[in-house]
mmCIF file of C-alpha atoms in Angstrom:
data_model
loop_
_atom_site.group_PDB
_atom_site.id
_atom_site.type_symbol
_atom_site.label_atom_id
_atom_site.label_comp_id
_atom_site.label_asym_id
_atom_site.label_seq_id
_atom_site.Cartn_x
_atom_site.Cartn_y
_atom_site.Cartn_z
ATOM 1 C CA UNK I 1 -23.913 -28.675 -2.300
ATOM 2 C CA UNK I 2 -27.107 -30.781 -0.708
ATOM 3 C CA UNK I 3 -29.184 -28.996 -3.524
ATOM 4 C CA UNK I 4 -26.983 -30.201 -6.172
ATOM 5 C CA UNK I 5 -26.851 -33.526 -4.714
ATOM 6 C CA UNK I 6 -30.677 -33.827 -4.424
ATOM 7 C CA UNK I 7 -31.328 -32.354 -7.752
ATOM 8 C CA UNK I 8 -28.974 -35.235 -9.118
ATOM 9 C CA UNK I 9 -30.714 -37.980 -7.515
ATOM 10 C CA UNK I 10 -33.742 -36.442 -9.242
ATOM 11 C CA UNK I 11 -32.405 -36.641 -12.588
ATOM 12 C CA UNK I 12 -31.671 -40.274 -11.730
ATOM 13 C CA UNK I 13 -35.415 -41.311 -10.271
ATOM 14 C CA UNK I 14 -36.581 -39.821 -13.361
ATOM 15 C CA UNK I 15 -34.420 -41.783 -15.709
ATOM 16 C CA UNK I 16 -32.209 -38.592 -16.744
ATOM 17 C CA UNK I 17 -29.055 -40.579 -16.230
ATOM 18 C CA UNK I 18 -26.637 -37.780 -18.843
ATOM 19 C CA UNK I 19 -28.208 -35.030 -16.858
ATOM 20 C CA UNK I 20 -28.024 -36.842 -13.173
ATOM 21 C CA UNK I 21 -23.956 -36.853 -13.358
ATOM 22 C CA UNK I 22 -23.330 -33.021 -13.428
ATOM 23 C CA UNK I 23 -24.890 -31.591 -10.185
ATOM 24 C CA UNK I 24 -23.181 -34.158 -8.298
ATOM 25 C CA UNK I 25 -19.799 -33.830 -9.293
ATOM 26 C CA UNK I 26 -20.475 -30.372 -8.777
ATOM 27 C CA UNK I 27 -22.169 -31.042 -4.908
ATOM 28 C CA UNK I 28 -18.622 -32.795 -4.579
ATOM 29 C CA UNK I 29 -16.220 -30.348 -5.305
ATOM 30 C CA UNK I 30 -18.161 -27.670 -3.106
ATOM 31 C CA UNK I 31 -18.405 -29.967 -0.412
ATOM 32 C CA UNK I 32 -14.520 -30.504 -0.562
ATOM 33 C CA UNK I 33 -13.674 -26.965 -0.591
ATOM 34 C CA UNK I 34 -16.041 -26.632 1.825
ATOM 35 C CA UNK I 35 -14.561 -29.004 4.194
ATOM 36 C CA UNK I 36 -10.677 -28.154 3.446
ATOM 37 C CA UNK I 37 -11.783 -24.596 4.408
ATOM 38 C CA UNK I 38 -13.485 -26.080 7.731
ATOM 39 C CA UNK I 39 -10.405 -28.045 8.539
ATOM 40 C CA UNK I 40 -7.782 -24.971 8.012
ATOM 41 C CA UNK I 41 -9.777 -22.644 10.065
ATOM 42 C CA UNK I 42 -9.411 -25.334 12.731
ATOM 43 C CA UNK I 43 -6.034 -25.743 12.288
ATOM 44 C CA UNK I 44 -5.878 -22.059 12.493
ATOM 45 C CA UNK I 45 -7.748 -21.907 16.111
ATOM 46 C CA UNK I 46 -5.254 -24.999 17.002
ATOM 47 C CA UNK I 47 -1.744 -22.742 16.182
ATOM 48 C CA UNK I 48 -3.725 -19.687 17.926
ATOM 49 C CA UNK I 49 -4.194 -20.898 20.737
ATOM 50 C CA UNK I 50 -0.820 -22.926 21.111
ATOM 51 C CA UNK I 51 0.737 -19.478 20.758
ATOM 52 C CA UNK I 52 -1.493 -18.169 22.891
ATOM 53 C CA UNK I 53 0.030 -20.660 25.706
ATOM 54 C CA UNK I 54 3.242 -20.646 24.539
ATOM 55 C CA UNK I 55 3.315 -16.716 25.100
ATOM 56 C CA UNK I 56 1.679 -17.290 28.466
ATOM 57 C CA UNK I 57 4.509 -19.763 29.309
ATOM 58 C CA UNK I 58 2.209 -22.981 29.128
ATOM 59 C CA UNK I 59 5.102 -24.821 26.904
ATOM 60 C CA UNK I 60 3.348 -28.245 28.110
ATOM 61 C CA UNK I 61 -0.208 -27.078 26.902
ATOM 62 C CA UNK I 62 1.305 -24.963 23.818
ATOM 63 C CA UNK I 63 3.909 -28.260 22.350
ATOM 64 C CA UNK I 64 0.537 -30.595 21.526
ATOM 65 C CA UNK I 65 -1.306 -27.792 19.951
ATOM 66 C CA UNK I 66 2.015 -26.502 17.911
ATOM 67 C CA UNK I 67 2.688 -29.944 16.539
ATOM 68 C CA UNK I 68 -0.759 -30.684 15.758
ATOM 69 C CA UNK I 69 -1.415 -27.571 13.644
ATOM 70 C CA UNK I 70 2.313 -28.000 12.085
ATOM 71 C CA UNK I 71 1.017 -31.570 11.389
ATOM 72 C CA UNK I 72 -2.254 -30.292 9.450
ATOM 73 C CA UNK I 73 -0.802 -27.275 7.535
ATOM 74 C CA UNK I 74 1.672 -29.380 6.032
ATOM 75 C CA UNK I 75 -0.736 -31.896 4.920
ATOM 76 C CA UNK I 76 -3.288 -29.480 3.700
ATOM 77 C CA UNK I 77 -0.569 -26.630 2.381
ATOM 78 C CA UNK I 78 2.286 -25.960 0.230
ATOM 79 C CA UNK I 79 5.387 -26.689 2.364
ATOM 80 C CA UNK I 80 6.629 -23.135 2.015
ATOM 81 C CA UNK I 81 3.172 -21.418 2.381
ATOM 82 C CA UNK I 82 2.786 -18.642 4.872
ATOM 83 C CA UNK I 83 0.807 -20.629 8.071
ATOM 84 C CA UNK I 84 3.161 -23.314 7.482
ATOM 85 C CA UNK I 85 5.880 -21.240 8.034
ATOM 86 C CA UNK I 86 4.288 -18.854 10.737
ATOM 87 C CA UNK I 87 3.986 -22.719 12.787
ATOM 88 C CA UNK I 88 7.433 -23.568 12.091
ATOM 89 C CA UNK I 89 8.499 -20.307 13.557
ATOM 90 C CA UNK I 90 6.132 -21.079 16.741
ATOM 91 C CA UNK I 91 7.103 -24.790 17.378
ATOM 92 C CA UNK I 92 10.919 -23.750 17.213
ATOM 93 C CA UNK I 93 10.595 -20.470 19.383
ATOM 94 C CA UNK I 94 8.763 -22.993 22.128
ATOM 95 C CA UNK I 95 11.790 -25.458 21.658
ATOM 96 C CA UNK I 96 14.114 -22.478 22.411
ATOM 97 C CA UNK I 97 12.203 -21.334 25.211
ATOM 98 C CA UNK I 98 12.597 -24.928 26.982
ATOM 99 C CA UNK I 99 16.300 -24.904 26.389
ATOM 100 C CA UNK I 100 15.734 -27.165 23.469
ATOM 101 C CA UNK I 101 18.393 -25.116 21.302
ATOM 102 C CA UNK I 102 19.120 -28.316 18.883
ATOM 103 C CA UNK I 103 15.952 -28.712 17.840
ATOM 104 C CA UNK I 104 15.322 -24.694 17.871
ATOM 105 C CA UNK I 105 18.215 -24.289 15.619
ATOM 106 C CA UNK I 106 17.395 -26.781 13.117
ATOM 107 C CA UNK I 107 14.119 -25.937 12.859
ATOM 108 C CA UNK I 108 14.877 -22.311 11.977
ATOM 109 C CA UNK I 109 17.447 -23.510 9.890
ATOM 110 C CA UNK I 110 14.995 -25.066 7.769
ATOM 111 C CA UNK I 111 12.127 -22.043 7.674
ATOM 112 C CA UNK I 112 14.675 -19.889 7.504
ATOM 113 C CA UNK I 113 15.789 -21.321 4.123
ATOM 114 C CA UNK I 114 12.860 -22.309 2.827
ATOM 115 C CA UNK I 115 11.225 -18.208 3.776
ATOM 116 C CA UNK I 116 14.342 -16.783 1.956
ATOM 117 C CA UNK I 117 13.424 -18.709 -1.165
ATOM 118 C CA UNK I 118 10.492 -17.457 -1.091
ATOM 119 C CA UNK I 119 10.433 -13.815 -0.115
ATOM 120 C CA UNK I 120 14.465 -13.405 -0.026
ATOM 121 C CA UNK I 121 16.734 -11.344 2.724
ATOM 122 C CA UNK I 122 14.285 -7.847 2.672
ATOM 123 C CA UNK I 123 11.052 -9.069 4.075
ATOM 124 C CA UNK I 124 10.365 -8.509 7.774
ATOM 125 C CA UNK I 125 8.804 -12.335 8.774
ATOM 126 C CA UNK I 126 12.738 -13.178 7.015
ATOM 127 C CA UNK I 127 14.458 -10.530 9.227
ATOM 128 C CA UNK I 128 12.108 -12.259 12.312
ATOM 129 C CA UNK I 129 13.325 -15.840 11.563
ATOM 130 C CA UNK I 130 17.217 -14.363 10.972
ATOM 131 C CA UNK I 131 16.241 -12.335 14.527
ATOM 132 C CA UNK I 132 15.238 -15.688 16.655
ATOM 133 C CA UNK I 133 17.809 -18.032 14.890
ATOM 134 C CA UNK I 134 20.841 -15.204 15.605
ATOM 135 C CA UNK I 135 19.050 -15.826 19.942
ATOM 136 C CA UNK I 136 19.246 -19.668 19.564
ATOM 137 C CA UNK I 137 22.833 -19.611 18.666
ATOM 138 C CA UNK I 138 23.787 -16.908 20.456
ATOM 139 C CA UNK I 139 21.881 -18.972 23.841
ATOM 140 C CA UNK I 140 23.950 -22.221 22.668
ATOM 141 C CA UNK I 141 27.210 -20.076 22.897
ATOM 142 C CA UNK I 142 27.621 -19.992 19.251
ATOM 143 C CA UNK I 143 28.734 -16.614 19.301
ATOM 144 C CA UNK I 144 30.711 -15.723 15.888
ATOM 145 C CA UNK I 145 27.671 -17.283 13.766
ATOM 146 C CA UNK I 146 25.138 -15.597 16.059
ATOM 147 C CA UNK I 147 27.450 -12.106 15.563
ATOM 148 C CA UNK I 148 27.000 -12.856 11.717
ATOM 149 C CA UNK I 149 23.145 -13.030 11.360
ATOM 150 C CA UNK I 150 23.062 -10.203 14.311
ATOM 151 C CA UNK I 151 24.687 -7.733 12.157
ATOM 152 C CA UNK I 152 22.714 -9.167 8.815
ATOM 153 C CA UNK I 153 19.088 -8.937 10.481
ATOM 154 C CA UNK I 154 20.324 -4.953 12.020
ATOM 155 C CA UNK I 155 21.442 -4.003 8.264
ATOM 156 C CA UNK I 156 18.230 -5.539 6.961
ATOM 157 C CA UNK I 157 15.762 -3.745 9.588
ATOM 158 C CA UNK I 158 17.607 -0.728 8.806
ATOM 159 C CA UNK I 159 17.120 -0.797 4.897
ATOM 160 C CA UNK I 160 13.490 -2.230 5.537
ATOM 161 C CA UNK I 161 11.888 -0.587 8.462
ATOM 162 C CA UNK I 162 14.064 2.420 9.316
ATOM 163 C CA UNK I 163 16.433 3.611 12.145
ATOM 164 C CA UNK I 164 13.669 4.205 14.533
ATOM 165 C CA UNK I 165 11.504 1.009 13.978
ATOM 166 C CA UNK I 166 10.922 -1.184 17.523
ATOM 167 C CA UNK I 167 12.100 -3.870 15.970
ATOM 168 C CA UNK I 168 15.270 -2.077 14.441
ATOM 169 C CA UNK I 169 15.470 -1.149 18.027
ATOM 170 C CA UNK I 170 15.661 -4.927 19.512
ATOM 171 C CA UNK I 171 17.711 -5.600 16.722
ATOM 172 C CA UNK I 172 20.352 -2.916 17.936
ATOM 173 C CA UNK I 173 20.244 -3.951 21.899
ATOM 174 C CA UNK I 174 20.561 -7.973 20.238
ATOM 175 C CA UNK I 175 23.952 -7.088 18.732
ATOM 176 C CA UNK I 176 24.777 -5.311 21.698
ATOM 177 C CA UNK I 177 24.444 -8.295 23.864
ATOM 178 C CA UNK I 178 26.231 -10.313 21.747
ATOM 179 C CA UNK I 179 29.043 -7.637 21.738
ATOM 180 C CA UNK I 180 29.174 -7.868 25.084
ATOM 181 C CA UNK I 181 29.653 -11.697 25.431
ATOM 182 C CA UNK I 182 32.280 -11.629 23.031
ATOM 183 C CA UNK I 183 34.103 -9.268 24.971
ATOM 184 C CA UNK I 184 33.865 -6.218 21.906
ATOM 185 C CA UNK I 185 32.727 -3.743 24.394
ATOM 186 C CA UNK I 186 33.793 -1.265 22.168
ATOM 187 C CA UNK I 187 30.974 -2.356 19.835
ATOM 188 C CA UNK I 188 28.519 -2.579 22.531
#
């Protein structure tokens, strides 16, 4: 990008002012992409290293970093995109862990809905979401709707990751739990 840039303000001490526009506008755009790549990898250390803390039980350190990167990606990506979602899923699991199940549940409400329109009921960061949201209600003693998405996110680890996956596993011993608050032992 500087070479562009110096061989435009060449052109333009030598008088070549049709020539002088090009390697500019060129210097321009690399710079930008440049600097939008810059700013995402930061963002990228910032959600890192809020998850980091948030897994390490630092919710104080972890909430400023989480909002911060959710803050950037949103501004810099497609609402629906991948990191944007992947934050969402962060900042609400960190509300649920401080017994902030309100904002927990809305939040994976909303990426939730907006990671089914994207990638529908079969992929496994949807099962994930459908995995933590079915915890948040099921910790708020909303047990019926936490039942529901319990026995939708087993189904779908089944058909997706098999019988003996871990996380088909987790799934199992989640419905069991909830079985067990709602009294259906003979579920459990």
């Amino acid at each position: 990008a500087e070479v562009l840039h110096s061989i435009g303000v060449t052109y333009v001490k030598l008088g070549l002012f049709e020539s002088a526009e090009e390697p500019p506008v060129e210097a321009r755009a690399i710079s930008e992409r440049q600097l939008r790549a810059t700013a995402l990898a930061s963002l990228d250390i910032v959600h890192d290293l809020g998850g980091l803390y948030l897994k390490q039980g630092r919710i104080a350190e972890a909430e400023p970093l989480l909002l911060a990167a959710l803050e950037g990606r949103r501004r810099a990506l497609p609402a629906d995109s991948a990191p944007v979602l992947q934050t969402m899923d962060q900042v609400a699991m960190l509300y649920g862990d401080s017994d902030r199940l309100a904002e927990a549940e809305e939040l994976y409400r909303q990426t939730l809905a907006m990671q089914r329109n994207r990638h529908g009921d079969e992929d496994p960061f949807t099962l994930a979401l459908m995995n933590n949201l079915g915890q948040v209600l099921k910790n708020a003693g909303k047990l019926p709707e936490a039942e529901q998405l319990a026995v939708a996110t087993l189904a779908g680890r089944r058909r997706v990751q098999g019988n003996e996956h871990p996380e088909t596993m987790v799934a199992v011993n989640n419905l069991a739990v909830i079985y067990r608050r709602t009294g259906a032992l003979d579920k459990a």
